[in-house]
mmCIF file of C-alpha atoms in Angstrom:
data_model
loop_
_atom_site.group_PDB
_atom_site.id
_atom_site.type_symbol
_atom_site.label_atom_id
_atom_site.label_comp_id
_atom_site.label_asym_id
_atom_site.label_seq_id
_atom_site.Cartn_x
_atom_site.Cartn_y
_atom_site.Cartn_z
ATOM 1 C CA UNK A 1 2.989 100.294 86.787
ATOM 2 C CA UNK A 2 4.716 100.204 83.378
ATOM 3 C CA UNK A 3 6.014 103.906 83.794
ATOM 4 C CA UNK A 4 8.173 105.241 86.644
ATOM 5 C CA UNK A 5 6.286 108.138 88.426
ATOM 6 C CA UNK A 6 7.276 111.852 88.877
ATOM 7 C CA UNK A 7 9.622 110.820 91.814
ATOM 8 C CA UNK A 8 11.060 107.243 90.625
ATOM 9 C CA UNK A 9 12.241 110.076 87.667
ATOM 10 C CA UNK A 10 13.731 112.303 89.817
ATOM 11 C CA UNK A 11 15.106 109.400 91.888
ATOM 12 C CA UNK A 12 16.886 107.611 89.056
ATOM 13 C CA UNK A 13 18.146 111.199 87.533
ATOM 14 C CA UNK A 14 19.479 111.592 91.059
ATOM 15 C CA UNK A 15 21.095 107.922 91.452
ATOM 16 C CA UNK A 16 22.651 108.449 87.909
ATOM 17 C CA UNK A 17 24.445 111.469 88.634
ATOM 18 C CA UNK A 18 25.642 110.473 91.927
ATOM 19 C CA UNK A 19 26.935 106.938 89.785
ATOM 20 C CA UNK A 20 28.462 108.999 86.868
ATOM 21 C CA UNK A 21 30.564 110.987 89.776
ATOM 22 C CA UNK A 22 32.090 107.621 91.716
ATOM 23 C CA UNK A 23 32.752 106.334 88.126
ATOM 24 C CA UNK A 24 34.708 109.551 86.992
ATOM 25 C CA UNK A 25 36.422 109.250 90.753
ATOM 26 C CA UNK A 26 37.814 105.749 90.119
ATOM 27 C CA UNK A 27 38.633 106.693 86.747
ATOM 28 C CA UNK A 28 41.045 109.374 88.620
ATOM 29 C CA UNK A 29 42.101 106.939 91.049
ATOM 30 C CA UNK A 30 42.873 104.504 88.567
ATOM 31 C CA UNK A 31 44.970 107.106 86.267
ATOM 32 C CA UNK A 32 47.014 107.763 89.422
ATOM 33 C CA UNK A 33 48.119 104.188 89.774
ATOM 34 C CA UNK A 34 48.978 103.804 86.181
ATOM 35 C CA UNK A 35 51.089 106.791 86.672
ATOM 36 C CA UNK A 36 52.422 105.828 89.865
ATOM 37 C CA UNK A 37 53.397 102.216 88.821
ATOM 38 C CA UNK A 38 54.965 103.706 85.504
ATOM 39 C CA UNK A 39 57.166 105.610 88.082
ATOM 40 C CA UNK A 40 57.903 102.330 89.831
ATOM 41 C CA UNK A 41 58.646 100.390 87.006
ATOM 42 C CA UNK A 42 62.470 101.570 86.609
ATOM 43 C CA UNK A 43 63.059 101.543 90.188
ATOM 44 C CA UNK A 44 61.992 97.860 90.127
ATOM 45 C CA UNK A 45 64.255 97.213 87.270
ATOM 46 C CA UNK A 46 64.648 94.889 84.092
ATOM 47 C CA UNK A 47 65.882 91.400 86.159
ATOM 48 C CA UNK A 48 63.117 91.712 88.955
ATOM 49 C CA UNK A 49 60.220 89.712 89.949
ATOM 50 C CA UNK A 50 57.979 92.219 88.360
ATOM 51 C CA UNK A 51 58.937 92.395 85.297
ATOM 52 C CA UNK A 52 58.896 88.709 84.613
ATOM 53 C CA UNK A 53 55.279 88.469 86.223
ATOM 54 C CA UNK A 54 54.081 91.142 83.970
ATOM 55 C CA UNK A 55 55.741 89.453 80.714
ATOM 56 C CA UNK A 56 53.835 86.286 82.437
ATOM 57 C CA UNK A 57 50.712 88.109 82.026
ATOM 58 C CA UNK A 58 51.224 89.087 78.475
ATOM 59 C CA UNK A 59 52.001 86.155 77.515
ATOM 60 C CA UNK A 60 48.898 84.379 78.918
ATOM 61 C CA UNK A 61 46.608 87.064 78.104
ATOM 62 C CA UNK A 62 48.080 86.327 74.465
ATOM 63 C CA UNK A 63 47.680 82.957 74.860
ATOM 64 C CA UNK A 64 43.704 83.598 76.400
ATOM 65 C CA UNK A 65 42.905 85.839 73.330
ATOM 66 C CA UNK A 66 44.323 83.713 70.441
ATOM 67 C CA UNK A 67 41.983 80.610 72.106
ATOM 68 C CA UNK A 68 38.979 82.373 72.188
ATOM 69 C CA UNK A 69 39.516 83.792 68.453
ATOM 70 C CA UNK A 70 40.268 80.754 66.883
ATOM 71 C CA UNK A 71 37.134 78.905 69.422
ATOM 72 C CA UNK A 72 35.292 81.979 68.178
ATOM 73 C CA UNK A 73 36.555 80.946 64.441
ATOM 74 C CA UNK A 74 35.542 77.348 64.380
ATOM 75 C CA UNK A 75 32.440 77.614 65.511
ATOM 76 C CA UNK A 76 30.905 79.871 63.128
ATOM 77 C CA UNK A 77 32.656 78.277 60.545
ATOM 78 C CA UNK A 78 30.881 75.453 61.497
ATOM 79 C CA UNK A 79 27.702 77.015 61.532
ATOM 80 C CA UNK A 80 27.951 78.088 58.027
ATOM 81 C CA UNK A 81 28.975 74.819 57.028
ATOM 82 C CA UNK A 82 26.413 72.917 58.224
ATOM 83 C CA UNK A 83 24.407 71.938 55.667
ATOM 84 C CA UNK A 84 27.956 70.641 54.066
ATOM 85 C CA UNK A 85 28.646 68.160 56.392
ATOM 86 C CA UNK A 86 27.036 64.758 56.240
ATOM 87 C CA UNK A 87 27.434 63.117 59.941
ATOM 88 C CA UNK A 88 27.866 64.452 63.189
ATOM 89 C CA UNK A 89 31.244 63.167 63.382
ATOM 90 C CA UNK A 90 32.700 65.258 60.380
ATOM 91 C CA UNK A 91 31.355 68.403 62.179
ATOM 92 C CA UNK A 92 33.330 67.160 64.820
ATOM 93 C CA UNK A 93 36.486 66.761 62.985
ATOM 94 C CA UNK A 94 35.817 69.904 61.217
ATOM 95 C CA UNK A 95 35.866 71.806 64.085
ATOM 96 C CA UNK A 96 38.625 70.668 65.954
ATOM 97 C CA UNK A 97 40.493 71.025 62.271
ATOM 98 C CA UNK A 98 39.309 74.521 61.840
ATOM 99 C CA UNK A 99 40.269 75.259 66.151
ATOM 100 C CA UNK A 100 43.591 73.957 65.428
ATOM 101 C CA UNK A 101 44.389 75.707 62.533
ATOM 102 C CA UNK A 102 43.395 78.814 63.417
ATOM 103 C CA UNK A 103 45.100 78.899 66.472
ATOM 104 C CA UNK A 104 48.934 78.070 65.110
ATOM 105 C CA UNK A 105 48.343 80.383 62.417
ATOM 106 C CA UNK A 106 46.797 83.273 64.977
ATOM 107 C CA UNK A 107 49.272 82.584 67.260
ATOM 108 C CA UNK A 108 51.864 83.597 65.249
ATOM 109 C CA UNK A 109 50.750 86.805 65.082
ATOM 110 C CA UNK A 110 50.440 86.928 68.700
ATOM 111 C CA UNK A 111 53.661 86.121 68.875
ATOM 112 C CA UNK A 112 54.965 88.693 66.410
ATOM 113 C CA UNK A 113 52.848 91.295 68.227
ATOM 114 C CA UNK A 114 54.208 90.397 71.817
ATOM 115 C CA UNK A 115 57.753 90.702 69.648
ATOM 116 C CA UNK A 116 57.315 93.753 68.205
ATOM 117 C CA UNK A 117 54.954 95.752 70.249
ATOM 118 C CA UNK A 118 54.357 94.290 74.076
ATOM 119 C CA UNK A 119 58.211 93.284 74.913
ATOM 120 C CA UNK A 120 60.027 96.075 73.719
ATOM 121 C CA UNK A 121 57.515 98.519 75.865
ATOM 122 C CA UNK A 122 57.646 96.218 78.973
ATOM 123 C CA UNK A 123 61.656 96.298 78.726
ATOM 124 C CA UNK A 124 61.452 100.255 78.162
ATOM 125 C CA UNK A 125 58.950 100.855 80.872
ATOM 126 C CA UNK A 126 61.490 98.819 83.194
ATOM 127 C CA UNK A 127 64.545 100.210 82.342
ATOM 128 C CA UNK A 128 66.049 103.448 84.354
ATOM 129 C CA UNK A 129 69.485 104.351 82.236
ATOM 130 C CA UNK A 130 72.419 103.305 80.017
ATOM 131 C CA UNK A 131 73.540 99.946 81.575
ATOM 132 C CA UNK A 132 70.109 98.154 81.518
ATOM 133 C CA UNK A 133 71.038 97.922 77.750
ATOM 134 C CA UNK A 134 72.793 94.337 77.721
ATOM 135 C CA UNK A 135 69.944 93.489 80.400
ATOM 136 C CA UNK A 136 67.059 94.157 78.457
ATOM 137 C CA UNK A 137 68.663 92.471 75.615
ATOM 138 C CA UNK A 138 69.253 89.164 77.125
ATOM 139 C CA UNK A 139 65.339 89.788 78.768
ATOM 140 C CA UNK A 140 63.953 90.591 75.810
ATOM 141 C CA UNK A 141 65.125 87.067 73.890
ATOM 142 C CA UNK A 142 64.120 85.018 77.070
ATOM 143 C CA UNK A 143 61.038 86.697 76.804
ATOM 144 C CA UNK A 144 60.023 86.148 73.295
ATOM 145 C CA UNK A 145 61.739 82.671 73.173
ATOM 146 C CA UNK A 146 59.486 82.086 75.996
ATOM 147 C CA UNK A 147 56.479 82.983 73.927
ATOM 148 C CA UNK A 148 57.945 81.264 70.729
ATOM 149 C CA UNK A 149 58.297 77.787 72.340
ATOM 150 C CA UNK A 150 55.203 76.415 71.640
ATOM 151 C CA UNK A 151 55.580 77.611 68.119
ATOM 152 C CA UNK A 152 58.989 75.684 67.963
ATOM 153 C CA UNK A 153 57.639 72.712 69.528
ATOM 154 C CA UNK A 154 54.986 72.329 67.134
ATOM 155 C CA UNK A 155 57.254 73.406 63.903
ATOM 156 C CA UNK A 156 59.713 70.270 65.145
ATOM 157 C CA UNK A 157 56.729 67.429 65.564
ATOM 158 C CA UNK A 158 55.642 68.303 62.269
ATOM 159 C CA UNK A 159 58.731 68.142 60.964
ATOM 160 C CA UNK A 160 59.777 65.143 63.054
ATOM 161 C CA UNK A 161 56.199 63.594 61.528
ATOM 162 C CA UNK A 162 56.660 64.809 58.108
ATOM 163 C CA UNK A 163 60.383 62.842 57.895
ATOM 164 C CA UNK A 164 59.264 59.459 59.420
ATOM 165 C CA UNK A 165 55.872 59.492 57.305
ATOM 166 C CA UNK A 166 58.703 60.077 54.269
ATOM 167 C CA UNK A 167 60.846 57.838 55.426
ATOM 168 C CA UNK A 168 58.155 54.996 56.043
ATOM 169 C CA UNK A 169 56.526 55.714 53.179
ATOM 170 C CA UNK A 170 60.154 54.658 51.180
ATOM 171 C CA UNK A 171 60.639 51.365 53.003
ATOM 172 C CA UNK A 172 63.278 49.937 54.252
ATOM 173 C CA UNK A 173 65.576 49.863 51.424
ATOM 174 C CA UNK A 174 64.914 52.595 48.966
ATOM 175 C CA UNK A 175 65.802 52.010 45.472
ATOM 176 C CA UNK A 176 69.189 54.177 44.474
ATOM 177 C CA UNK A 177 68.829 57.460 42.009
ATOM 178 C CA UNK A 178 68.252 56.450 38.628
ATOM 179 C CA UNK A 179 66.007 53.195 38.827
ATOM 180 C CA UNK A 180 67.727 50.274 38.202
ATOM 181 C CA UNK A 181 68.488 47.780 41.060
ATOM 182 C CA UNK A 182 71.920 48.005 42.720
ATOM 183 C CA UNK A 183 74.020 44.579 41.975
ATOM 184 C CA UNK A 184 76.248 43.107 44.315
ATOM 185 C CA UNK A 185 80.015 44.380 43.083
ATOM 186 C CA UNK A 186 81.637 41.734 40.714
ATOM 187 C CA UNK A 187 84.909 39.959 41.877
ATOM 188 C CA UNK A 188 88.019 40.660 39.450
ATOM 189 C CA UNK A 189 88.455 37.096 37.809
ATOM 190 C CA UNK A 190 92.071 35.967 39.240
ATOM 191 C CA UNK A 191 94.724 35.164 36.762
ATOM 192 C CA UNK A 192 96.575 32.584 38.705
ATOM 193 C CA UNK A 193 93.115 30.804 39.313
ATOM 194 C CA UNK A 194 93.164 29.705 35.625
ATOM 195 C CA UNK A 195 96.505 28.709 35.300
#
């Protein structure tokens, strides 16, 4: 029927509690490892293996999250723009215009959050005394220079783009400061030449 009996009650009652228990066990388990592999961390160190697959992880977790936003972005900006559009192929370009967008501009912050917030924790959580100093330094710029390429490459096509579209744009011969053509220089008249 439509209603659980008397005893499907009872049953389920009985199959929740025994669900709510394993859940609060792994939740226990899963606290110790945390705690564990915050007590491994150090012994691992800053130049390990470990540490530079967990700032790998960060980064592409970063990377994951800023994609999906900006997807996430574009398409209901799309959908509220739909009656604004006039072909199928300018919601099409408006899309990938609002995905792109969106994504340099949220990936900055992703990048100033994995600066300010995820690297300096990862380097702490690795480090075990006074001489990982100049260690976690030198990690900590690979690290967010690692993160802040794609940023860089992007900033230098543009600019690269904006500077040939400029220079294009000014053909080949430019004309000098001021407006007025440049004339050839005029040759001194020689004395001896009229003599």
């Amino acid at each position: 029927g439509w209603f659980p009996s008397k005893d499907e009650k009872e049953r389920l009652v009985l199959l929740e509690g025994i669900a709510k228990k394993h859940a609060d066990s792994l939740a226990v388990v899963q606290a110790e490892e945390r705690a564990l592999e915050a007590r491994l961390k150090p012994l691992y160190g800053i130049v390990s293996r470990e540490f530079w697959v967990e700032q790998r992880r960060a980064i592409s977790n970063s990377i994951e999250t800023v994609h999906k936003m900006a997807a996430d972005n574009a398409w209901y900006s799309a959908l509220f723009s739909l009656g604004n559009v006039e072909s199928l192929q300018e919601l099409v370009v408006q899309i990938l215009g609002q995905y792109v967008v969106a994504t340099v501009v949220l990936y900055f912050f992703g990048v100033v959050f994995y600066a300010l917030w995820t690297a300096p924790w990862t380097v702490y959580a690795y480090s075990s005394s006074v001489f990982d100093i100049i260690p976690g330094i030198v990690s900590y710029i690979l690290a967010v220079g690692l993160m802040l390429l794609p940023l860089l490459v992007c900033g230098g096509a543009l600019v690269g783009l904006l500077y040939f579209t400029a220079k294009n744009r000014a053909g080949p011969n430019p004309p000098p400061v001021g407006g007025q053509e440049a004339r050839p220089p005029q040759a001194a008249p020689n004395p001896r030449a009229q003599e």
